[in-house]
Amino acid sequence: MKALIIIAAVIVFLILIYLIQPRSRKLFIKNLLKQLFYLFPRYFT
Amino acid sequence: MSDYDVVVIGAGCGGLGIGALLSHQGRKVLVVEQSNLIGGCCSTFEQKGYRIDLGASIIEFPQVIDWCFKRMGTSFFDEVDLVPVDPTFSAMLSDGTKVTYPLSLEETRKEIMRVAPEDVKGWDKYSKKFQGFIDTALDGFFVSPMNNFTDMVKLFAKTPALLKYNSLFFSSYEGVIRKYFKNEKIIESFSFHSFYAGQPPALLPGHFAMLPYAEHAGVYYSKGGMIGIPKGFQKCGEKSGMKIRLNTAVKKILVSKKRVRGVVLEDGTEITSDVVVSNINSRKMYLEMIGEEHLPWLAKAGLKSYTYSMATPMLYLCLNYTPPLEHHHTLMTLPMEKVNNYWFNHYLKGSFPKEQFGILSWTTRSDPSLAPKGHHIIAVTLAPGVYKLKGTTWDQEKPRLKEEIINYLDKTYLPGLKEHIVLAELSTPSDFEKRLRSPEGAIYALRQDLPHSMMFRPAAKSKHVKGLYLVGASTHPGGGVPTVIASAMIGADLIEKYEQ
């Protein structure tokens, strides 16, 4: 339970950090996050 | 006994560069090229007495290209007849202001003082930062393999000073430019440079913000057309026995027991070789020429996840008057915000802009011999064009677009243009695809954002097929003339190490 609370707090903190970024930084981060899933298979190319 | 020690597929600058380097090592090298011209995107074709550059119209980072020639005991400046381009460029801003960037850093400082005195300090800091970055990164990051995590660790261990610049890789081009400059005019003047690496300012990694600064180390044009650069490699390679076959397309790369055995040409001829170097789009090469049956599922998933880089429609104009321009490179710019909006609201949604931005490359300014006496050539790099237009095709739109763009240029940057056109040819992404066999007309092969870079870009030494090496825009360090030549040096080093 404690671990879950810590994880949730970290996520909320990261979301808050994201929200205060300028628009261009948000676009940059969004582009990275959208492709995060592909990084693992791309490492094997 | 194989026919050749090495077969290189594609005679772009990367393919010819590695071909020449390997011939110089004493290997028997054959370069096969599907078209009738060498150079790929860095090439020049002739039409009705005009010599027109296909894509690249200047080179930056001459020192990187020089390193490659130096490995063969000569120099870039001895092998290629180069014309210095000074000023490096001028930007025609959307409000009519002109900002010119001379080669001299001191003169550039004066220009910034004229346009935006409040940004002079920013310019000084920006220059210092990127001079440091270039000094640290150029001969490490750009000419070291980046095949896996170990390579990355080795690079940082060898060049710990690079850690100081880590934040650049995790910021956007726009973020870095805005950090140093506050005046919107200066920011706008740098807004198109991000497309030199194929991404809008908001998405391109921040280390590319070195591009406007790097031009001050020297920008050159190759006399006789940009094809002079691949011709320089051809000359060096042929001196050591390298052979080139034009109009020779490869259909398949032969693989058995997880090792390359050579290539099969489209006419069915087999050429055997224990080493094959691919200078073509790596996604296409792996999935179509090697075949999915030779790849593990993770690699297939990775390859299929890659997005091709942007394509760039080009308008080639041959004129019978002196155009009202001053310099070799004039950028038609829009505010950075608008450039980003174009990408997200038009490019990604399949439309092409009415309000153009891009580069006017007045090549006859640097070399009048490219056109008949008194005539001129301008190669116009237009806004990035997405391959799949919404509800239509490039072939359908081409005549209308050509007329629209000429009218636009006549009203804006090139008054009098319409009455002086001898020849005008619009090359669309679909034309690039046909001419260069580059999927979707991609000029940098794959996108160049962080998730398509370094160890997440296909490796220079294949991880699945022994004897297969990659050069060109598809592998680290990515697209651009000096960078693909850097990939040739990386590839030659790897072959020297692993293929005795």
XYZ file of C-alpha atoms in Angstrom:
545
model
C 0.000 0.000 0.000
C 2.812 2.344 0.990
C 4.637 1.624 -2.259
C 1.509 2.394 -4.268
C 1.118 5.740 -2.536
C 4.744 6.618 -3.286
C 4.340 5.647 -6.950
C 1.112 7.675 -7.214
C 2.814 10.666 -5.592
C 5.741 10.455 -8.037
C 3.334 10.247 -10.993
C 1.327 13.236 -9.763
C 4.577 15.164 -9.244
C 5.758 14.349 -12.795
C 2.385 15.350 -14.249
C 2.546 18.662 -12.395
C 6.090 19.262 -13.683
C 4.879 18.455 -17.223
C 1.948 20.854 -16.935
C 4.125 23.829 -16.078
C 6.447 23.320 -19.058
C 6.225 25.678 -22.073
C 4.234 24.398 -25.071
C 7.288 23.464 -27.156
C 8.822 21.438 -24.286
C 5.467 19.651 -23.851
C 5.475 18.705 -27.536
C 9.042 17.414 -27.234
C 8.227 15.314 -24.155
C 4.979 14.024 -25.688
C 6.871 12.894 -28.786
C 9.370 10.986 -26.608
C 6.668 9.383 -24.478
C 4.665 8.331 -27.536
C 7.647 6.346 -28.805
C 8.853 5.000 -25.475
C 7.291 1.619 -26.187
C 9.329 1.263 -29.409
C 12.732 1.916 -27.847
C 13.176 -1.672 -26.723
C 12.640 -3.310 -30.149
C 14.582 -0.507 -31.864
C 17.589 -1.353 -29.719
C 17.707 -4.711 -31.531
C 17.814 -3.313 -35.070
C 36.431 -17.455 -53.738
C 34.101 -14.412 -53.840
C 33.779 -12.026 -56.798
C 34.567 -9.046 -54.560
C 35.756 -8.505 -50.982
C 33.034 -5.896 -50.474
C 29.883 -4.973 -52.387
C 28.438 -1.550 -51.561
C 24.769 -0.996 -52.435
C 24.196 2.646 -53.326
C 26.629 5.274 -54.605
C 25.590 8.078 -52.280
C 28.279 9.970 -50.363
C 28.191 7.286 -47.643
C 28.547 4.415 -50.114
C 31.300 6.031 -52.158
C 33.051 7.239 -49.009
C 33.266 3.757 -47.509
C 34.015 2.237 -50.915
C 36.995 4.548 -51.309
C 38.205 3.955 -47.736
C 37.994 0.157 -48.078
C 39.729 0.200 -51.465
C 42.458 2.242 -49.827
C 42.731 -0.564 -47.219
C 43.507 -2.862 -50.164
C 40.104 -4.533 -50.536
C 38.467 -5.349 -53.854
C 35.350 -3.170 -53.821
C 32.346 -2.914 -56.125
C 29.776 -0.116 -55.695
C 26.427 -0.733 -57.406
C 24.008 2.120 -58.014
C 20.450 1.811 -59.336
C 20.372 5.234 -61.032
C 22.532 6.696 -63.775
C 24.125 9.208 -61.393
C 26.325 8.973 -58.331
C 25.776 11.038 -55.182
C 22.208 10.224 -54.094
C 20.779 13.423 -52.580
C 24.125 15.169 -53.144
C 24.052 15.045 -56.906
C 23.742 17.251 -59.978
C 21.837 16.540 -63.168
C 22.020 18.299 -66.496
C 19.042 19.630 -68.401
C 19.156 21.821 -71.508
C 22.600 23.163 -70.648
C 21.842 23.840 -66.961
C 23.537 21.874 -64.196
C 20.979 21.550 -61.411
C 21.603 20.246 -57.894
C 19.153 17.565 -56.928
C 19.066 18.165 -53.163
C 21.989 19.411 -51.082
C 23.198 22.827 -52.215
C 25.927 23.608 -49.681
C 28.074 21.663 -47.279
C 28.741 22.386 -43.635
C 31.320 20.747 -41.355
C 33.995 20.590 -44.083
C 36.436 19.349 -41.434
C 34.506 16.053 -41.106
C 34.655 15.456 -44.856
C 38.328 16.385 -44.805
C 39.040 13.698 -42.145
C 37.673 11.112 -44.547
C 39.904 12.276 -47.413
C 42.896 12.553 -45.039
C 42.550 8.824 -44.264
C 43.343 8.275 -47.928
C 46.409 10.513 -47.830
C 44.792 13.491 -49.512
C 42.473 16.324 -48.524
C 38.937 17.486 -49.281
C 40.306 20.798 -50.494
C 42.695 19.089 -52.938
C 40.154 16.649 -54.351
C 37.105 18.915 -54.709
C 37.071 22.390 -56.194
C 35.309 24.305 -53.427
C 33.854 27.802 -53.454
C 33.468 29.426 -50.024
C 29.950 30.698 -49.350
C 30.005 33.971 -47.445
C 27.639 35.195 -45.987
C 26.585 31.780 -44.777
C 22.945 32.729 -45.347
C 20.523 35.569 -45.134
C 17.029 35.226 -43.737
C 14.077 37.106 -45.220
C 11.735 37.293 -42.270
C 7.951 37.268 -42.556
C 7.768 40.967 -41.604
C 10.179 41.932 -44.422
C 13.288 42.316 -42.235
C 16.484 40.861 -43.640
C 19.081 39.357 -41.328
C 22.416 38.384 -42.874
C 24.891 36.029 -41.208
C 28.448 36.573 -42.471
C 31.080 33.878 -42.011
C 32.983 36.032 -39.533
C 31.705 35.643 -35.978
C 32.584 39.252 -35.225
C 30.598 40.503 -38.242
C 27.693 38.299 -37.204
C 27.826 39.841 -33.752
C 27.546 43.273 -35.373
C 24.517 42.116 -37.386
C 22.822 40.861 -34.234
C 23.638 44.186 -32.574
C 21.885 45.935 -35.498
C 18.751 43.761 -35.448
C 18.433 42.899 -31.753
C 20.954 44.548 -29.441
C 19.395 42.759 -26.461
C 20.515 39.404 -27.938
C 24.222 40.170 -28.314
C 24.990 38.663 -24.913
C 22.885 35.651 -25.850
C 24.872 35.283 -29.074
C 28.138 35.366 -27.121
C 26.910 32.684 -24.721
C 25.450 30.583 -27.553
C 28.733 30.797 -29.510
C 30.751 29.766 -26.467
C 28.446 26.853 -25.665
C 28.391 25.437 -29.182
C 32.065 26.006 -29.905
C 32.670 23.905 -26.791
C 30.154 21.295 -27.898
C 31.578 21.055 -31.421
C 35.161 20.825 -30.098
C 34.113 18.052 -27.718
C 31.592 16.125 -29.780
C 32.685 16.297 -33.391
C 35.538 13.799 -33.426
C 33.898 11.617 -30.752
C 30.136 11.494 -31.018
C 29.984 11.858 -34.805
C 32.657 9.362 -35.804
C 32.206 6.686 -33.131
C 29.916 3.686 -33.525
C 26.731 3.789 -31.495
C 25.567 0.225 -31.974
C 24.638 -0.475 -28.377
C 24.721 0.722 -24.802
C 28.368 -0.347 -24.391
C 29.411 1.897 -27.304
C 27.650 4.789 -25.623
C 29.360 4.143 -22.292
C 32.729 3.822 -24.070
C 32.167 7.152 -25.815
C 31.349 8.966 -22.591
C 34.288 7.271 -20.845
C 36.591 8.436 -23.653
C 35.106 11.924 -23.766
C 33.764 12.657 -20.271
C 33.453 16.351 -21.207
C 30.437 15.316 -23.290
C 28.474 14.814 -20.056
C 28.521 18.580 -19.659
C 26.326 18.805 -22.770
C 23.862 16.057 -21.790
C 20.996 18.465 -21.297
C 21.157 19.403 -25.002
C 20.036 15.909 -26.009
C 16.980 16.128 -23.770
C 15.825 19.591 -24.833
C 14.303 20.616 -28.115
C 16.013 22.721 -30.783
C 13.455 25.416 -30.041
C 14.088 25.215 -26.291
C 17.826 25.723 -26.784
C 17.442 28.586 -29.284
C 14.932 30.333 -26.992
C 17.274 29.884 -24.050
C 19.891 32.068 -25.713
C 17.791 34.447 -27.804
C 14.794 36.523 -26.804
C 14.166 38.605 -29.908
C 11.578 36.948 -32.168
C 13.402 38.160 -35.306
C 16.603 36.341 -34.387
C 14.607 33.278 -33.331
C 12.717 33.340 -36.653
C 15.983 33.611 -38.592
C 16.999 30.220 -37.106
C 13.570 28.598 -37.490
C 14.263 26.723 -40.748
C 17.604 25.244 -39.670
C 15.840 22.493 -37.738
C 14.682 21.036 -41.063
C 18.353 20.614 -42.042
C 17.962 17.634 -39.711
C 14.411 16.855 -40.779
C 12.305 17.860 -37.792
C 10.403 20.962 -36.670
C 12.022 23.128 -33.971
C 9.778 21.716 -31.228
C 10.770 18.087 -31.882
C 14.399 18.179 -32.958
C 16.880 17.336 -30.164
C 18.637 20.405 -28.811
C 22.190 19.507 -29.824
C 21.184 20.333 -33.413
C 20.967 23.961 -32.304
C 24.668 23.911 -33.185
C 23.698 24.076 -36.885
C 23.421 27.870 -37.321
C 26.654 28.267 -35.356
C 28.522 25.489 -37.155
C 28.139 27.345 -40.449
C 30.695 29.847 -39.202
C 33.386 27.152 -39.460
C 32.894 27.357 -43.231
C 30.157 26.721 -45.758
C 31.181 25.621 -49.222
C 29.741 24.950 -52.629
C 31.326 22.483 -54.984
C 32.252 24.039 -58.330
C 30.444 22.288 -61.177
C 27.652 21.230 -58.833
C 27.355 19.276 -55.614
C 28.139 16.063 -57.476
C 31.770 17.223 -57.168
C 31.843 15.816 -53.613
C 30.873 12.204 -54.469
C 33.107 12.535 -57.555
C 36.015 13.299 -55.199
C 35.404 9.964 -53.439
C 34.952 8.208 -56.764
C 38.330 9.521 -57.944
C 40.107 8.417 -54.738
C 38.409 5.016 -54.762
C 39.143 4.341 -58.420
C 42.820 5.131 -57.846
C 42.838 2.145 -55.461
C 40.841 -0.078 -57.797
C 37.251 0.549 -56.672
C 34.689 -0.263 -59.381
C 31.324 1.463 -59.828
C 28.404 0.076 -61.825
C 25.595 2.529 -62.588
C 22.050 1.523 -63.631
C 22.498 -1.615 -61.551
C 19.752 -2.245 -59.018
C 20.028 -4.850 -56.285
C 16.992 -7.050 -55.709
C 18.138 -9.232 -52.810
C 20.996 -9.581 -50.372
C 22.054 -13.211 -50.219
C 22.124 -14.579 -46.673
C 22.868 -18.087 -45.532
C 23.680 -19.330 -42.039
C 23.218 -15.792 -40.752
C 26.009 -14.438 -42.961
C 25.889 -12.380 -46.153
C 27.069 -14.166 -49.279
C 26.602 -11.388 -51.829
C 23.793 -9.731 -53.747
C 21.340 -10.617 -56.509
C 20.744 -7.903 -59.081
C 17.348 -7.148 -60.599
C 18.432 -8.890 -63.824
C 19.124 -12.050 -61.812
C 22.933 -11.817 -61.816
C 24.567 -12.957 -58.573
C 27.624 -11.164 -57.245
C 29.311 -12.945 -54.360
C 31.014 -11.169 -51.495
C 31.605 -11.849 -47.795
C 30.929 -8.242 -46.864
C 27.972 -6.180 -48.033
C 27.584 -2.511 -47.164
C 24.130 -0.991 -47.455
C 23.905 2.688 -48.326
C 20.155 2.531 -48.819
C 17.205 2.955 -46.486
C 17.794 0.379 -43.747
C 14.136 -0.357 -43.027
C 13.556 -1.185 -46.684
C 16.853 -3.058 -46.928
C 16.156 -5.358 -43.957
C 12.487 -5.988 -44.638
C 12.646 -6.322 -48.442
C 16.202 -7.243 -49.435
C 17.226 -9.428 -46.502
C 13.746 -10.727 -45.755
C 11.831 -11.088 -42.519
C 12.739 -14.784 -42.301
C 16.311 -13.830 -41.385
C 15.322 -11.464 -38.576
C 14.246 -12.114 -34.995
C 10.770 -10.812 -34.101
C 12.101 -7.996 -31.910
C 14.210 -6.603 -34.749
C 11.245 -6.870 -37.137
C 9.063 -5.000 -34.647
C 11.763 -2.349 -34.233
C 12.238 -1.908 -37.978
C 8.497 -1.644 -38.593
C 8.187 0.967 -35.862
C 10.521 3.407 -37.642
C 8.946 6.411 -39.309
C 10.509 7.631 -42.540
C 11.972 11.111 -42.416
C 10.289 14.068 -44.040
C 10.437 14.565 -47.775
C 11.239 17.923 -49.337
C 9.578 19.097 -52.518
C 12.069 21.043 -54.627
C 11.412 23.548 -57.367
C 14.248 23.893 -59.876
C 14.195 27.219 -61.694
C 16.359 28.054 -64.707
C 16.153 31.762 -65.472
C 17.217 34.223 -68.145
C 17.696 37.119 -65.715
C 19.709 37.842 -62.607
C 17.352 37.118 -59.707
C 16.834 39.877 -57.124
C 18.799 38.014 -54.464
C 22.133 38.829 -52.879
C 23.554 35.600 -51.540
C 23.911 31.909 -52.327
C 21.478 30.919 -49.583
C 18.408 32.969 -48.735
C 16.037 31.494 -46.198
C 12.343 32.272 -46.545
C 11.305 32.111 -42.925
C 8.201 32.106 -40.768
C 8.028 32.669 -37.024
C 9.063 29.548 -35.128
C 5.591 29.126 -33.691
C 4.094 29.080 -37.209
C 6.692 26.566 -38.394
C 5.736 24.206 -35.561
C 2.043 24.786 -36.255
C 2.627 23.930 -39.889
C 4.136 20.598 -38.861
C 1.377 19.624 -36.461
C -1.633 21.129 -38.251
C -0.725 20.622 -41.904
C 2.213 18.276 -42.477
C 1.009 15.547 -40.134
C -2.531 15.924 -41.476
C -1.499 15.578 -45.121
C -1.718 19.118 -46.473
C 0.826 21.420 -48.096
C 1.082 25.131 -47.191
C 0.112 28.086 -49.363
C 2.482 30.356 -47.441
C 5.850 28.876 -48.360
C 9.012 28.758 -46.308
C 12.329 27.153 -47.162
C 15.575 27.958 -48.965
C 16.357 29.790 -52.179
C 19.681 28.321 -53.310
C 21.120 30.564 -55.982
C 23.835 28.191 -57.120
C 24.996 30.261 -60.104
C 25.889 32.994 -57.588
C 28.789 30.767 -56.497
C 29.462 29.136 -59.851
C 28.190 31.005 -62.947
C 29.451 28.194 -65.198
C 26.467 26.026 -64.175
C 24.215 27.887 -66.640
C 24.614 29.504 -70.070
C 26.082 33.036 -69.926
C 23.689 35.527 -68.303
C 21.364 32.755 -67.122
C 20.837 31.584 -63.561
C 19.636 28.638 -61.512
C 17.726 28.710 -58.250
C 16.930 25.460 -56.473
C 14.056 26.157 -54.113
C 13.785 23.872 -51.100
C 10.125 24.144 -50.146
C 8.380 23.440 -46.874
C 8.530 19.755 -45.876
C 5.956 17.783 -47.797
C 4.312 14.709 -46.392
C 4.299 11.731 -48.752
C 0.610 10.952 -48.450
C -1.500 13.990 -49.186
C -5.019 13.909 -47.802
C -7.564 13.069 -50.494
C -5.166 13.513 -53.409
C -1.684 12.609 -54.685
C 1.429 14.576 -55.525
C 1.213 13.504 -59.148
C -2.322 14.917 -59.355
C -1.445 18.133 -57.558
C 1.894 18.771 -59.267
C 0.837 21.107 -62.142
C -1.398 23.224 -59.880
C 1.172 23.378 -57.079
C 3.955 24.348 -59.465
C 1.939 27.280 -60.764
C 0.843 28.309 -57.282
C 4.405 28.270 -55.925
C 5.777 30.232 -58.898
C 3.023 32.846 -58.424
C 3.800 33.005 -54.713
C 7.544 33.471 -55.289
C 6.878 36.074 -57.995
C 4.756 38.110 -55.570
C 7.117 37.733 -52.612
C 10.805 36.889 -52.862
C 11.473 36.884 -56.610
C 9.609 39.723 -58.350
C 9.755 39.399 -62.141
C 10.260 35.652 -61.902
C 7.335 34.608 -64.100
C 8.602 36.487 -67.178
C 12.087 35.009 -66.936
C 11.581 31.289 -66.506
C 13.305 29.162 -69.129
C 12.697 25.918 -67.308
C 10.816 25.072 -64.118
C 10.577 21.610 -62.667
C 8.822 20.655 -59.462
C 10.216 17.540 -57.836
C 7.694 16.092 -55.392
C 8.233 13.446 -52.685
C 6.880 10.900 -55.129
C 9.460 11.997 -57.758
C 12.220 11.632 -55.161
C 10.958 8.170 -54.391
C 11.077 7.197 -58.061
C 14.430 8.826 -58.751
C 16.333 7.736 -55.629
C 14.235 4.696 -54.668
C 14.003 6.269 -51.267
C 10.762 5.102 -49.620
C 8.247 7.939 -49.299
C 10.872 10.269 -50.789
C 12.505 10.487 -47.340
C 15.614 12.631 -47.587
C 17.101 11.616 -44.224
C 15.928 7.986 -44.414
C 14.430 7.822 -40.913
C 13.212 10.532 -38.591
C 15.902 12.198 -36.544
C 14.242 12.674 -33.173
C 15.709 11.105 -30.043
C 13.817 7.777 -30.302
C 15.252 7.323 -33.820
C 18.822 8.257 -32.836
C 22.074 6.719 -31.654
C 21.605 3.131 -30.376
C 17.914 3.313 -31.350
C 18.810 3.851 -35.029
C 19.786 0.714 -36.998
C 23.324 -0.332 -36.067
C 26.274 0.252 -38.400
C 27.334 -3.372 -37.842
C 24.308 -5.579 -38.301
C 23.202 -7.333 -35.128
C 21.600 -10.219 -37.036
C 23.525 -10.792 -40.249
C 27.299 -11.224 -40.137
C 29.223 -9.322 -42.785
C 26.445 -6.738 -43.233
C 27.280 -3.095 -42.508
C 25.224 0.066 -42.816
C 26.252 3.553 -43.878
C 24.291 6.637 -44.872
C 21.372 8.442 -43.344
C 19.787 5.247 -41.979
C 22.387 4.699 -39.311
C 24.220 6.794 -36.702
C 24.901 9.759 -36.882
C 22.050 10.289 -39.375
C 21.232 12.308 -42.474
C 23.206 15.180 -44.010
C 26.310 15.194 -46.221
C 29.002 15.390 -43.495
C 27.141 12.963 -41.235
C 26.760 10.265 -43.888
C 30.478 10.667 -44.615
C 31.082 10.234 -40.870
C 29.060 6.997 -41.087
C 31.399 5.850 -43.879
C 34.387 6.314 -41.550
C 32.593 4.429 -38.752
C 31.721 1.591 -41.163
C 35.275 1.368 -42.530
C 36.671 1.157 -38.970
C 34.233 -1.623 -38.066
C 35.037 -3.607 -41.210
C 38.761 -3.218 -40.575
C 38.228 -4.534 -37.045
C 35.828 -7.411 -37.730
C 36.460 -8.540 -41.323
C 40.081 -9.564 -41.614
